[in-house]
Coordinates of C-alpha atoms and ligand atoms in Angstrom, one line a residue:
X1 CA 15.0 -95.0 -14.0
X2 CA 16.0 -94.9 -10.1
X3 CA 18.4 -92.1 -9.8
X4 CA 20.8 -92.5 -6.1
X5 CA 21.0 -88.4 -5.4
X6 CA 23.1 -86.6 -3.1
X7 CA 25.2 -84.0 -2.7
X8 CA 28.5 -82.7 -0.5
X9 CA 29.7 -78.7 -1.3
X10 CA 32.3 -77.0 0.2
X11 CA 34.9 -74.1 -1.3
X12 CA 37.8 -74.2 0.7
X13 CA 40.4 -71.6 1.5
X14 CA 42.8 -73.1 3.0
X15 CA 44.6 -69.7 4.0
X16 CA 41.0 -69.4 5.8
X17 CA 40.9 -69.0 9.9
X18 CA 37.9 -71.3 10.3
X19 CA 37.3 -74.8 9.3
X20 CA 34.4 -76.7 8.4
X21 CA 33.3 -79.4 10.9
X22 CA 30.0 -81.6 10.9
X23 CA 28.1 -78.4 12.5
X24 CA 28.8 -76.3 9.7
X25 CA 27.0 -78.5 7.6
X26 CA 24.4 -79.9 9.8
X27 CA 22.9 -75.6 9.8
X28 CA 20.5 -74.1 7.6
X29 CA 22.1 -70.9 6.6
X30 CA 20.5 -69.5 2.8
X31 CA 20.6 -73.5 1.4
X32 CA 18.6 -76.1 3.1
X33 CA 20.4 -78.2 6.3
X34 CA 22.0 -81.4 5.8
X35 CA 19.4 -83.6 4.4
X36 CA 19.6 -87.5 5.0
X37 CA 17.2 -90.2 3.3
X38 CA 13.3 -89.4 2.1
X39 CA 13.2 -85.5 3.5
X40 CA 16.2 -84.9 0.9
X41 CA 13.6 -85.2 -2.4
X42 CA 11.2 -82.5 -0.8
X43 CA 13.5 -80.3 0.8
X44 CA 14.0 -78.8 -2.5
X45 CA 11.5 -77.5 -5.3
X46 CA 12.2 -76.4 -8.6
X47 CA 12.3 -72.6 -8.0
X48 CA 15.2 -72.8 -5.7
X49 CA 18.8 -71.7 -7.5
X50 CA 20.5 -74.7 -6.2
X51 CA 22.1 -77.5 -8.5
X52 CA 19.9 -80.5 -6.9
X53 CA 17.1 -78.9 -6.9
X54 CA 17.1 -78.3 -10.9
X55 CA 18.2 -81.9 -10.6
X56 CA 15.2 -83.3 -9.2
X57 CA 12.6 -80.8 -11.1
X58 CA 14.2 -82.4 -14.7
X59 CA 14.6 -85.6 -14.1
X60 CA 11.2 -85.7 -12.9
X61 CA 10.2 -84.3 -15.9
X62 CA 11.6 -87.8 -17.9
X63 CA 9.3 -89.4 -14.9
X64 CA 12.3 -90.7 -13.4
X65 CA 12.6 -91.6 -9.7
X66 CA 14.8 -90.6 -6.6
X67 CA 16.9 -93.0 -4.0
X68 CA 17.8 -90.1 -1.3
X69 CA 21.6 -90.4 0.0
X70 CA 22.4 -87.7 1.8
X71 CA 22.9 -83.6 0.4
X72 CA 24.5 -80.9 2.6
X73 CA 27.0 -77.8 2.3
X74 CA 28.8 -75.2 4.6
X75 CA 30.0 -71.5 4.1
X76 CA 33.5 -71.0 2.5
X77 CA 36.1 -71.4 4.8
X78 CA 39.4 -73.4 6.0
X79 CA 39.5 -77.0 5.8
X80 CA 37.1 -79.8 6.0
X81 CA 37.9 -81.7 9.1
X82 CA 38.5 -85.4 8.8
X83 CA 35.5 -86.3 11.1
X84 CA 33.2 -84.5 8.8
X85 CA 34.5 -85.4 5.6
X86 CA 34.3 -89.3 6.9
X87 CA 30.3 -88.8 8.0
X88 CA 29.4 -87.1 5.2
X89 CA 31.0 -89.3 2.5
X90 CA 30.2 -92.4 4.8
X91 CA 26.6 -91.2 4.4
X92 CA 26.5 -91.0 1.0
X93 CA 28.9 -94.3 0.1
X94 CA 26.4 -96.4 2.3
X95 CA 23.6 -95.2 1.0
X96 CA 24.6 -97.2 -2.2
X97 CA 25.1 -100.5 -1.2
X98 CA 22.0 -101.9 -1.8
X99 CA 22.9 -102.0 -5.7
X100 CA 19.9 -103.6 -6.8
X101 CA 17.7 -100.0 -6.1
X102 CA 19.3 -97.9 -8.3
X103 CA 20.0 -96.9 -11.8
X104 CA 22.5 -94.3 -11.7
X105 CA 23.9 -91.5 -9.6
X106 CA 24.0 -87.8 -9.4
X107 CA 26.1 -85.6 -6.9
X108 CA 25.6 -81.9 -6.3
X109 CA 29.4 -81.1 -5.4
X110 CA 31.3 -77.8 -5.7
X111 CA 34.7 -79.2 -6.7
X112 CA 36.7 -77.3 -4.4
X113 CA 36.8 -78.9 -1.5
X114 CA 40.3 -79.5 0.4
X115 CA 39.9 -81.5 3.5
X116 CA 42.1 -81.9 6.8
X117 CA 43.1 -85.2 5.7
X118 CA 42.8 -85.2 1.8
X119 CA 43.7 -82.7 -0.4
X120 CA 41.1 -83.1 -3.4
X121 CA 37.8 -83.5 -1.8
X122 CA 35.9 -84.6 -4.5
X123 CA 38.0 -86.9 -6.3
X124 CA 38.0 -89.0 -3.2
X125 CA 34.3 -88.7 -2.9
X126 CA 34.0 -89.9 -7.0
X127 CA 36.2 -92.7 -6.4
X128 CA 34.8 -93.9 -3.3
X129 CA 31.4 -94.1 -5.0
X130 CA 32.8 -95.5 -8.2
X131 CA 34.1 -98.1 -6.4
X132 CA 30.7 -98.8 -4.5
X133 CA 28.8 -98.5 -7.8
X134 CA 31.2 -100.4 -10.1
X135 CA 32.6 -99.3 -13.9
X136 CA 29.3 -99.4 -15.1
X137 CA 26.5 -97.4 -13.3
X138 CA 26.1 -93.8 -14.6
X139 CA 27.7 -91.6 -12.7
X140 CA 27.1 -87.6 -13.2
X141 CA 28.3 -84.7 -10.8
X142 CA 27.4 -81.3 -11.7
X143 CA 30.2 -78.5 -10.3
X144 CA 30.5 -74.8 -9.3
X145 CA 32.1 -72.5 -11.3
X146 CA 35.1 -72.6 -9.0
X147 CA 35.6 -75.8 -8.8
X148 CA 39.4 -76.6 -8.9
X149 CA 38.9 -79.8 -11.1
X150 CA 41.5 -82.7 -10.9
X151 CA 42.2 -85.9 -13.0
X152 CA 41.2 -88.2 -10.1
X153 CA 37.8 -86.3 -10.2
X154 CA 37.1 -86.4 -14.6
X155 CA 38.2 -90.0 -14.6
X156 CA 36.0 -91.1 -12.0
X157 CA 32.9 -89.7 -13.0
X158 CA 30.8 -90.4 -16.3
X159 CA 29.9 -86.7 -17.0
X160 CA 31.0 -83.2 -14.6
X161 CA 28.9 -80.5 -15.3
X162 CA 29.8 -77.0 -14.4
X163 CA 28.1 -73.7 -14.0
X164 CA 28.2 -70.8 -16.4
X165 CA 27.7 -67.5 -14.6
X166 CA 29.4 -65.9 -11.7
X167 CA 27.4 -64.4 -9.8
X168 CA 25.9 -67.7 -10.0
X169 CA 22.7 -67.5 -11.3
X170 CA 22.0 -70.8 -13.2
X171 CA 22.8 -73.3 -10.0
X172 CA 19.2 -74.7 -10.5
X173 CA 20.2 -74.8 -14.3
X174 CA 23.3 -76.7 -14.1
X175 CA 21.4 -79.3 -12.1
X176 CA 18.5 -79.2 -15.1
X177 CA 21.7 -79.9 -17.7
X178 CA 23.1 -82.6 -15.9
X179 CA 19.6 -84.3 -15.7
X180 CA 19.9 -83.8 -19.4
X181 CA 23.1 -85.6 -19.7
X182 CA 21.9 -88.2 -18.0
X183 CA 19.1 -88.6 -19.4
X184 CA 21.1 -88.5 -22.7
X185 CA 23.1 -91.4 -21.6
X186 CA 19.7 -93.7 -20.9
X187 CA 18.4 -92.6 -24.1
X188 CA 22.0 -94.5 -26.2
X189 CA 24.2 -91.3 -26.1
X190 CA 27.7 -93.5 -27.2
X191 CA 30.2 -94.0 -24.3
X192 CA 32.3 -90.7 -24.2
X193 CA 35.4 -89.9 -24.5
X194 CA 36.7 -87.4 -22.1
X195 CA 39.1 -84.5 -22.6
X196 CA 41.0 -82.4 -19.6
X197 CA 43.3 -79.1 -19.7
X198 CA 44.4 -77.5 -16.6
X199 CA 44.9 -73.7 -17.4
X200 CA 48.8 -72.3 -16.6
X201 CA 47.3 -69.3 -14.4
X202 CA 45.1 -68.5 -11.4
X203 CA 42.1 -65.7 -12.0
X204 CA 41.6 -63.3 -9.0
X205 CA 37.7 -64.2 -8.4
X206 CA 36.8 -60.4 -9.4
X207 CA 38.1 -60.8 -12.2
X208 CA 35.8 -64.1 -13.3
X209 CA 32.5 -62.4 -13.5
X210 CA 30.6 -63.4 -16.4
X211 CA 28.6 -60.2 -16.6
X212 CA 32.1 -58.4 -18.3
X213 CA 34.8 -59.5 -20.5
X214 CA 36.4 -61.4 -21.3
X215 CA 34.8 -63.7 -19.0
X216 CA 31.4 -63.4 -20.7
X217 CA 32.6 -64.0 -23.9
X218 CA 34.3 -67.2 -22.9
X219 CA 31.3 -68.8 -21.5
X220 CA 29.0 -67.8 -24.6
X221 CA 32.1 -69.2 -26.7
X222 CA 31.7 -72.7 -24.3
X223 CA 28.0 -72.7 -24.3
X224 CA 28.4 -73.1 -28.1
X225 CA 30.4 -75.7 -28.4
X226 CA 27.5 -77.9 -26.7
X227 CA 26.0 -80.6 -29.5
X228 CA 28.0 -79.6 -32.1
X229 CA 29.8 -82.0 -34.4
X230 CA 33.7 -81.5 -34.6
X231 CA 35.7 -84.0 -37.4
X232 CA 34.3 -87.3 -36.5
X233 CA 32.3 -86.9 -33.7
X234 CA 29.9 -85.0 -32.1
X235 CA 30.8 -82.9 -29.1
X236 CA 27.8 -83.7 -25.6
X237 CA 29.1 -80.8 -23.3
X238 CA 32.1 -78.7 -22.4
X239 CA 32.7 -77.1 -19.4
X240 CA 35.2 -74.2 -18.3
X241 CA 35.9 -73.7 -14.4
X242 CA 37.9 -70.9 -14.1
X243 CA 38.9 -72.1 -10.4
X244 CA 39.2 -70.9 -6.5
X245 CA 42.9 -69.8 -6.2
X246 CA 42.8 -69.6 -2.5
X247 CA 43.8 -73.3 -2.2
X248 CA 46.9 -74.6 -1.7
X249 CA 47.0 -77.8 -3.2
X250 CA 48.1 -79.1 -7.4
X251 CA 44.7 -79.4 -8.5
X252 CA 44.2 -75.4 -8.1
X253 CA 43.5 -73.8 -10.8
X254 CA 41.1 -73.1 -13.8
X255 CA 40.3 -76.3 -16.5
X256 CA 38.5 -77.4 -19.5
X257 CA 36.5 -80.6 -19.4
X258 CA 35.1 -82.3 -22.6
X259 CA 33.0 -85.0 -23.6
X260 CA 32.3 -86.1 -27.1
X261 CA 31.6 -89.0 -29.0
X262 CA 35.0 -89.1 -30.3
X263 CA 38.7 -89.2 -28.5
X264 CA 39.3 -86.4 -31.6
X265 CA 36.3 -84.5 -31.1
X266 CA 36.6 -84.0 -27.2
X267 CA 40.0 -83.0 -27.8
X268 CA 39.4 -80.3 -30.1
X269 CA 36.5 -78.7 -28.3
X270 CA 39.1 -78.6 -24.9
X271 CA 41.7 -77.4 -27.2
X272 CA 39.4 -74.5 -28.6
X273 CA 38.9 -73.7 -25.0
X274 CA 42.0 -73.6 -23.6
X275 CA 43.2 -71.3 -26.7
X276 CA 40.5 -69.0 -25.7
X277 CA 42.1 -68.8 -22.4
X278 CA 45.5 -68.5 -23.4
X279 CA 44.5 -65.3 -25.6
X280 CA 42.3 -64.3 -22.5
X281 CA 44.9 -63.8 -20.4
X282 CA 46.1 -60.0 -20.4
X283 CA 42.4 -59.4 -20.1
X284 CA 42.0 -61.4 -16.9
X285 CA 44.2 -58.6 -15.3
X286 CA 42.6 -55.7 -12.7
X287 CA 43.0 -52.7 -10.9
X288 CA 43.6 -53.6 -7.1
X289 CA 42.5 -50.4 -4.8
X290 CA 43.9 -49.0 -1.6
X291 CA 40.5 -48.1 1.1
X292 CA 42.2 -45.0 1.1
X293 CA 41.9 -44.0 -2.7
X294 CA 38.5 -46.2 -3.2
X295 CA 37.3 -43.6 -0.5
X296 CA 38.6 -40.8 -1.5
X297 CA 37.5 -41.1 -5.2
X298 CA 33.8 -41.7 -4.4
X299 CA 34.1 -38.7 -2.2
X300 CA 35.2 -36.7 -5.0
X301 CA 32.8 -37.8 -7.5
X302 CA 29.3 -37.4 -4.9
X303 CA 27.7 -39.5 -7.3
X304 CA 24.1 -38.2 -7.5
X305 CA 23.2 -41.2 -10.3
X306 CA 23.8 -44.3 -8.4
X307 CA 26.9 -44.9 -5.8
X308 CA 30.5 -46.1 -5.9
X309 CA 30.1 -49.4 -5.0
X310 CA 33.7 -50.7 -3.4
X311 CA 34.0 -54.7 -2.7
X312 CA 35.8 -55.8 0.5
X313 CA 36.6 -58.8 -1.5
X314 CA 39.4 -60.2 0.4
X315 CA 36.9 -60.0 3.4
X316 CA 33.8 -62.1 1.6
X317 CA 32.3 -64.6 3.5
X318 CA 31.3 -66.1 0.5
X319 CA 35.0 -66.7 0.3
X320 CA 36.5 -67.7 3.7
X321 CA 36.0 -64.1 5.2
X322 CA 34.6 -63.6 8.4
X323 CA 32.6 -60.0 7.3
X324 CA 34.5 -58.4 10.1
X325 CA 37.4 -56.6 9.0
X326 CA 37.3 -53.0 9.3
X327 CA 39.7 -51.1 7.0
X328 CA 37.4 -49.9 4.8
X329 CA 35.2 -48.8 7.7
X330 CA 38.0 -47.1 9.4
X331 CA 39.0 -44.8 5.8
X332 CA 35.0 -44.2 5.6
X333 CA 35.4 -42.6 9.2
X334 CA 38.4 -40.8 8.8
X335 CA 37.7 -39.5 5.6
X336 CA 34.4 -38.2 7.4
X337 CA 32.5 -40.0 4.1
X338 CA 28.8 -38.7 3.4
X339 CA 26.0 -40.4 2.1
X340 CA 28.0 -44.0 2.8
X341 CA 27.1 -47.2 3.9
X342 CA 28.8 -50.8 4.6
X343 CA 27.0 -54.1 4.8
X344 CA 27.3 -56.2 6.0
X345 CA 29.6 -56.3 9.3
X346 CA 29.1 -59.5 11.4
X347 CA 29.3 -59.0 14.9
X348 CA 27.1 -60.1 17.3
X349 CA 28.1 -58.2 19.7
X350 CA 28.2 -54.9 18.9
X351 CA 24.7 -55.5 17.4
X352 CA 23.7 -56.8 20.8
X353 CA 24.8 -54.0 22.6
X354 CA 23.0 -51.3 20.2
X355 CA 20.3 -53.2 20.3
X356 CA 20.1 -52.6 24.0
X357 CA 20.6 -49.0 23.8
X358 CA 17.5 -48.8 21.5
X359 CA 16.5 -47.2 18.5
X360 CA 17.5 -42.9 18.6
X361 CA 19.8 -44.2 21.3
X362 CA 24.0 -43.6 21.3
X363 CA 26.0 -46.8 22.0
X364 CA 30.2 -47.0 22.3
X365 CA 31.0 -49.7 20.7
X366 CA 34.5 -51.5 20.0
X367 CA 33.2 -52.5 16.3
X368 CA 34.4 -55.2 14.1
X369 CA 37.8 -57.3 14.1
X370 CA 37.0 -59.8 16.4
X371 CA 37.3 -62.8 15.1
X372 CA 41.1 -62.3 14.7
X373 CA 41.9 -63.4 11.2
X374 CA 43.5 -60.1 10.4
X375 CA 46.1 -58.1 12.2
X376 CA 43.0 -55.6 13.1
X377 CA 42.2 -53.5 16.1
X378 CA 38.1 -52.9 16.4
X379 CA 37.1 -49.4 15.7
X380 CA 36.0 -47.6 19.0
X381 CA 33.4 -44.9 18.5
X382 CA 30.2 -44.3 19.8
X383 CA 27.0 -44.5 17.4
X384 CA 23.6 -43.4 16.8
X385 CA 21.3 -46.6 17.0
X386 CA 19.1 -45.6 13.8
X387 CA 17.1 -48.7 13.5
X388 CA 17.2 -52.1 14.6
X389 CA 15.8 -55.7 13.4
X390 CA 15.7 -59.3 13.7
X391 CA 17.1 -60.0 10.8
X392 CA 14.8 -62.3 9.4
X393 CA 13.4 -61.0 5.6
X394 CA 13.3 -62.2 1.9
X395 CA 16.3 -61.7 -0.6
X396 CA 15.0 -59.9 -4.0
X397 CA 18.1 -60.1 -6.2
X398 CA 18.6 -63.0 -8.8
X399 CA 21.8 -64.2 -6.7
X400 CA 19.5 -65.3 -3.1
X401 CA 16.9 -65.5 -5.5
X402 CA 14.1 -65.1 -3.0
X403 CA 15.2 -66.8 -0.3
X404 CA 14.7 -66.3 3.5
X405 CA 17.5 -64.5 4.8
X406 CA 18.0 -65.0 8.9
X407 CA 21.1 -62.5 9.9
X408 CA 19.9 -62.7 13.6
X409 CA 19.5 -59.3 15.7
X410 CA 20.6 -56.7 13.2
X411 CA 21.4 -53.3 13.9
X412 CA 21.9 -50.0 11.7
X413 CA 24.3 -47.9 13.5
X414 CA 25.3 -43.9 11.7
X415 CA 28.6 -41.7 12.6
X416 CA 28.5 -38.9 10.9
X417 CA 27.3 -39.4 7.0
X418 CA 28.8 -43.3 7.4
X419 CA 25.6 -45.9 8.3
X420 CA 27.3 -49.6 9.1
X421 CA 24.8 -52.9 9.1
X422 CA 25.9 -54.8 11.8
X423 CA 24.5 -58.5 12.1
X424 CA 24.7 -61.5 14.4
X425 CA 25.0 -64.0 11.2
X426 CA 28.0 -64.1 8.4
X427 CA 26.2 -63.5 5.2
X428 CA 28.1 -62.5 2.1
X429 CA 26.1 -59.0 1.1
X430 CA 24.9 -59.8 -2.4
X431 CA 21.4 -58.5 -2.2
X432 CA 20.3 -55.1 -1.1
X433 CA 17.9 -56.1 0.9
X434 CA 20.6 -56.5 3.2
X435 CA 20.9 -53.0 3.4
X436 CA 16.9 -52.0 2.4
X437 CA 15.8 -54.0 5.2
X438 CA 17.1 -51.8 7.6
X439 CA 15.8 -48.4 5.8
X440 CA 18.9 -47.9 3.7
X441 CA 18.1 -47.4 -0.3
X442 CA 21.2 -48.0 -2.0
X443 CA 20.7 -46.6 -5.2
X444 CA 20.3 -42.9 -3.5
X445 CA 24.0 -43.3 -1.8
X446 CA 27.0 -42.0 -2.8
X447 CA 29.2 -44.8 -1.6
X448 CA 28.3 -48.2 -0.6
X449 CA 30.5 -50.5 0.5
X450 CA 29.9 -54.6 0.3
X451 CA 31.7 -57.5 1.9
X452 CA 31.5 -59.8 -1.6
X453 CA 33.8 -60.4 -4.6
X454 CA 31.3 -60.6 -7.6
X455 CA 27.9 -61.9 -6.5
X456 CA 26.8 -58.8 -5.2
X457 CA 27.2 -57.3 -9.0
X458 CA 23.9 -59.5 -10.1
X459 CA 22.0 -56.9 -8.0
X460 CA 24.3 -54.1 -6.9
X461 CA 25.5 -53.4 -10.6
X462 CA 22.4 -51.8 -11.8
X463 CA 22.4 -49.2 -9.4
X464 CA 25.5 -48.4 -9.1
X465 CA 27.4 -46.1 -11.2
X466 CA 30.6 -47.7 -10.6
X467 CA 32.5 -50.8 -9.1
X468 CA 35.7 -50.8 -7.5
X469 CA 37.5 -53.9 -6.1
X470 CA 39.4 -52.6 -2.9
X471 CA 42.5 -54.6 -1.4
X472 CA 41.5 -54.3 2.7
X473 CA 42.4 -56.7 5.0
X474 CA 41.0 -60.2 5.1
X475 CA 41.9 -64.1 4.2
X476 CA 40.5 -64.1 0.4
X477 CA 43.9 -62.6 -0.8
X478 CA 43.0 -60.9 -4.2
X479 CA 46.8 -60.3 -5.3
X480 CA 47.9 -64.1 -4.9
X481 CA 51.4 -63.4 -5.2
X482 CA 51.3 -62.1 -1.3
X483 CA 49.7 -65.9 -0.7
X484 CA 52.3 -68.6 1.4
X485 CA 51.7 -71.1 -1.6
X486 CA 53.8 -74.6 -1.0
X487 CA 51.5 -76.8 -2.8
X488 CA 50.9 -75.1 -6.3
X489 CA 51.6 -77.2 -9.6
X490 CA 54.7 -76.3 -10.6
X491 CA 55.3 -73.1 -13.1
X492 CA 51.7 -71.7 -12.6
X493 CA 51.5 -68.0 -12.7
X494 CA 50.5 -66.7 -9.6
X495 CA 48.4 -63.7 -11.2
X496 CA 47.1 -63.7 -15.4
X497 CA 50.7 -62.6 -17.0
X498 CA 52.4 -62.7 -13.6
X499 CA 55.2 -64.7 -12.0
X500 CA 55.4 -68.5 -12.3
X501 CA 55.0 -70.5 -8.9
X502 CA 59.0 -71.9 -8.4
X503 CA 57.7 -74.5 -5.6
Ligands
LIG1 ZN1 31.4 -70.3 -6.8

């Protein structure tokens, strides 16, 4: 068969300070830059832990062939503007017109995508294309973990198939299993019937990692619901997205989607599901930290088996974050913490301006808490320039998963027993060769401090000897009661066994 591909991701935050024009996704950043027509196929290879990518490596498996639209995908952040939304999709859309060279369609979206001039992102992309394609051309998207899944979007695709770890480390898989569907479908799979539920409260992302419970439990719970045979029919996939609550719109949330041979059979397998999460619900709850006590405990403990490892979460640029907040930083310093390190802090300029003072040299900088999102000062202190690099070296941890990594001019700056990595690139700090790079070990620390929510756990977890999740200042709000919600569906809880949104 001739499979169209393409693909369009972007999580936004729409309490974020930066949106997402046709720039943001025209970059290369960790994932490939925007890719339009034949360099889309080998811009990826099967290693890579990105949905198309699996994509392409299965289906070529089955021997089937590509018709390149166009694939791209920017940071987290605010909005999507209108002008890049209208490219992007226009690419894609036209890309299909010629009817006669293709077979069916997959899309590598996230599902989360709110845009200046449309709320839900990806249902208009699905229905846009349906409408190009017609009722009756396969039509398969595969979806992040976070996606914030609407109606619009399950009835206007054949088959959405979401990921089933956070820190997300089966993107590449996802793509694989949606090849499988698809391939599925060619091989007679009967038209399916397709089950939704919308779950009645938001999941603070640290809270959704699939390396604990009850997260973990849940997904193996999903995962086995997958081909097996419920009354009448037989059940083809279910999927659980346990949503990006930063997002002000009715489709935010977590959902169940089902597919099964039966109307019956798909809605007992969402049913089960939603149950599950019902149950699940106390258990979604977590302790929120102060800097002040996440700083003071680690102190206390000296861990000489593997630090304290704190997450900025509500500064993740993985998130909407801009890595520059400095509350945690500024308790590190006045607490006069030993044996502690934060990674990883963008700013260019301070990293500039310690790179100019030189290795063994003392700089004064005014560090972090530029980019203004937060009601922030920058810290002003003077440092000892301990090392200094360009950035550029390969991720080792399952989440990069061997990628490149570029920060730009990076700079390792120490104050006492506190040692801050400073780059020129945003980068969420999920792998500790963010830190190692710069001649930081991690794992001797007693406190290290990373600007993530949950993928920095796939590589940060084994070495420490505890996590923390610390409430410091920054856009991805962890307790979402303290979010300016307008749009919410109404009579969703705000936290897991929290207050109902009132509208
Ligand atoms: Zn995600």
């Amino acid at each position: 068969m001739r499979i169209a591909i393409g693909g369009f991701q972007h999580e936004t935050n729409t309490f974020a300070p930066t949106k997402a024009d046709y720039r943001a996704f025209e970059q290369a950043d960790s994932w490939p830059a925007l890719q339009h027509g034949p360099s889309l196929v080998s811009a990826f290879n099967a290693g890579m832990n990105i949905p198309i990518a699996g994509f392409i490596a299965e289906a070529t498996r089955w021997g089937h062939t590509f018709v390149p639209l166009a694939w791209c995908h920017a940071t987290p952040s605010a909005h999507v503007t209108e002008d890049a939304f209208e490219r992007i999709t226009g690419m894609i859309v036209d890309g299909l017109r010629e009817k006669s060279a293709y077979d069916a369609v997959y899309l590598d979206l996230h599902g989360a995508m709110v845009c200046e001039h449309v709320d839900d992102g990806e249902g208009e992309i699905l229905e846009r294309v349906r409408k190009m394609i017609g009722p009756d051309v396969t039509l398969v998207a595969s979806l992040d973990l976070h996606a914030n899944v609407t109606e619009r979007m399950v009835m206007y695709a054949d088959a959405l198939i979401v990921y089933r770890t956070y820190p997300h480390i089966d993107m590449g898989e996802t793509g694989a299993r949606a090849a499988m569907h698809m391939e599925a479908m060619f091989k007679g799979l009967p038209k399916q019937a397709k089950a939704f539920r919308q779950i009645d409260y938001l999941i603070p992302l640290t809270a959704q990692c699939t390396m604990s419970e009850p997260a973990a439990g849940l997904y193996r719970d999903v995962a086995a619901l997958d081909g097996i045979v419920l009354g009448n029919g037989r059940v083809s996939s279910v999927n659980l997205a346990t949503g990006f609550p930063p997002a002000d719109f009715a489709g935010c949330g977590a959902s169940v989607i089902a597919y099964g041979d039966t109307e019956a059979a798909a809605n007992e397998a969402a049913d089960r599901v939603a149950r599950r999460m019902a149950e699940s619900e106390p258990l979604f709850r977590e302790k929120l930290w102060s800097p002040k006590d996440a700083v003071a405990y680690a102190m206390q403990k000296m861990s000489t088996v593997g630090p304290v490892v704190l997450a900025d979460t509500q500064d993740n640029p993985g998130a909407g974050g801009n890595g520059d907040t400095v509350g945690v930083l500024r308790e590190m310093l006045a607490q006069k913490a030993q044996r502690a390190a934060l990674g990883v802090l963008f700013d260019p300029q301070s990293a500039a301006e310690a790179a100019a003072a030189g290795e063994g040299g003392r700089v004064k900088l005014r560090l972090g808490a530029k980019t203004g999102g937060a009601d922030e000062q920058p810290i002003e202190e003077e440092f000892e320039v301990v090392k200094i690099t360009n950035g550029e070296f390969l991720a080792t941890g399952p989440f990069y998963g061997g990628t490149h990594m570029s920060l730009g001019t990076t700079a390792r700056i120490r104050s006492g027993g506190v040692e801050v990595v400073v780059a020129s690139r945003k980068a969420q700090c999920a792998d500790q060769e963010m830190l190692r790079h710069t001649g930081i070990e991690p794992s001797e620390l007693a406190l290290v401090v990373v600007k993530s929510s949950v993928h920095f756990r796939a590589h940060f977890e084994p070495v420490a000897s505890e996590v923390l999740i610390v409430e410091s200042p920054g856009p991805n709000i962890a307790d979402h009661t303290k979010l300016p919600f307008k749009h919410l569906r109404k009579g969703i809880r705000l936290m897991p066994e929290g207050k109902a949104f009132a509208g």
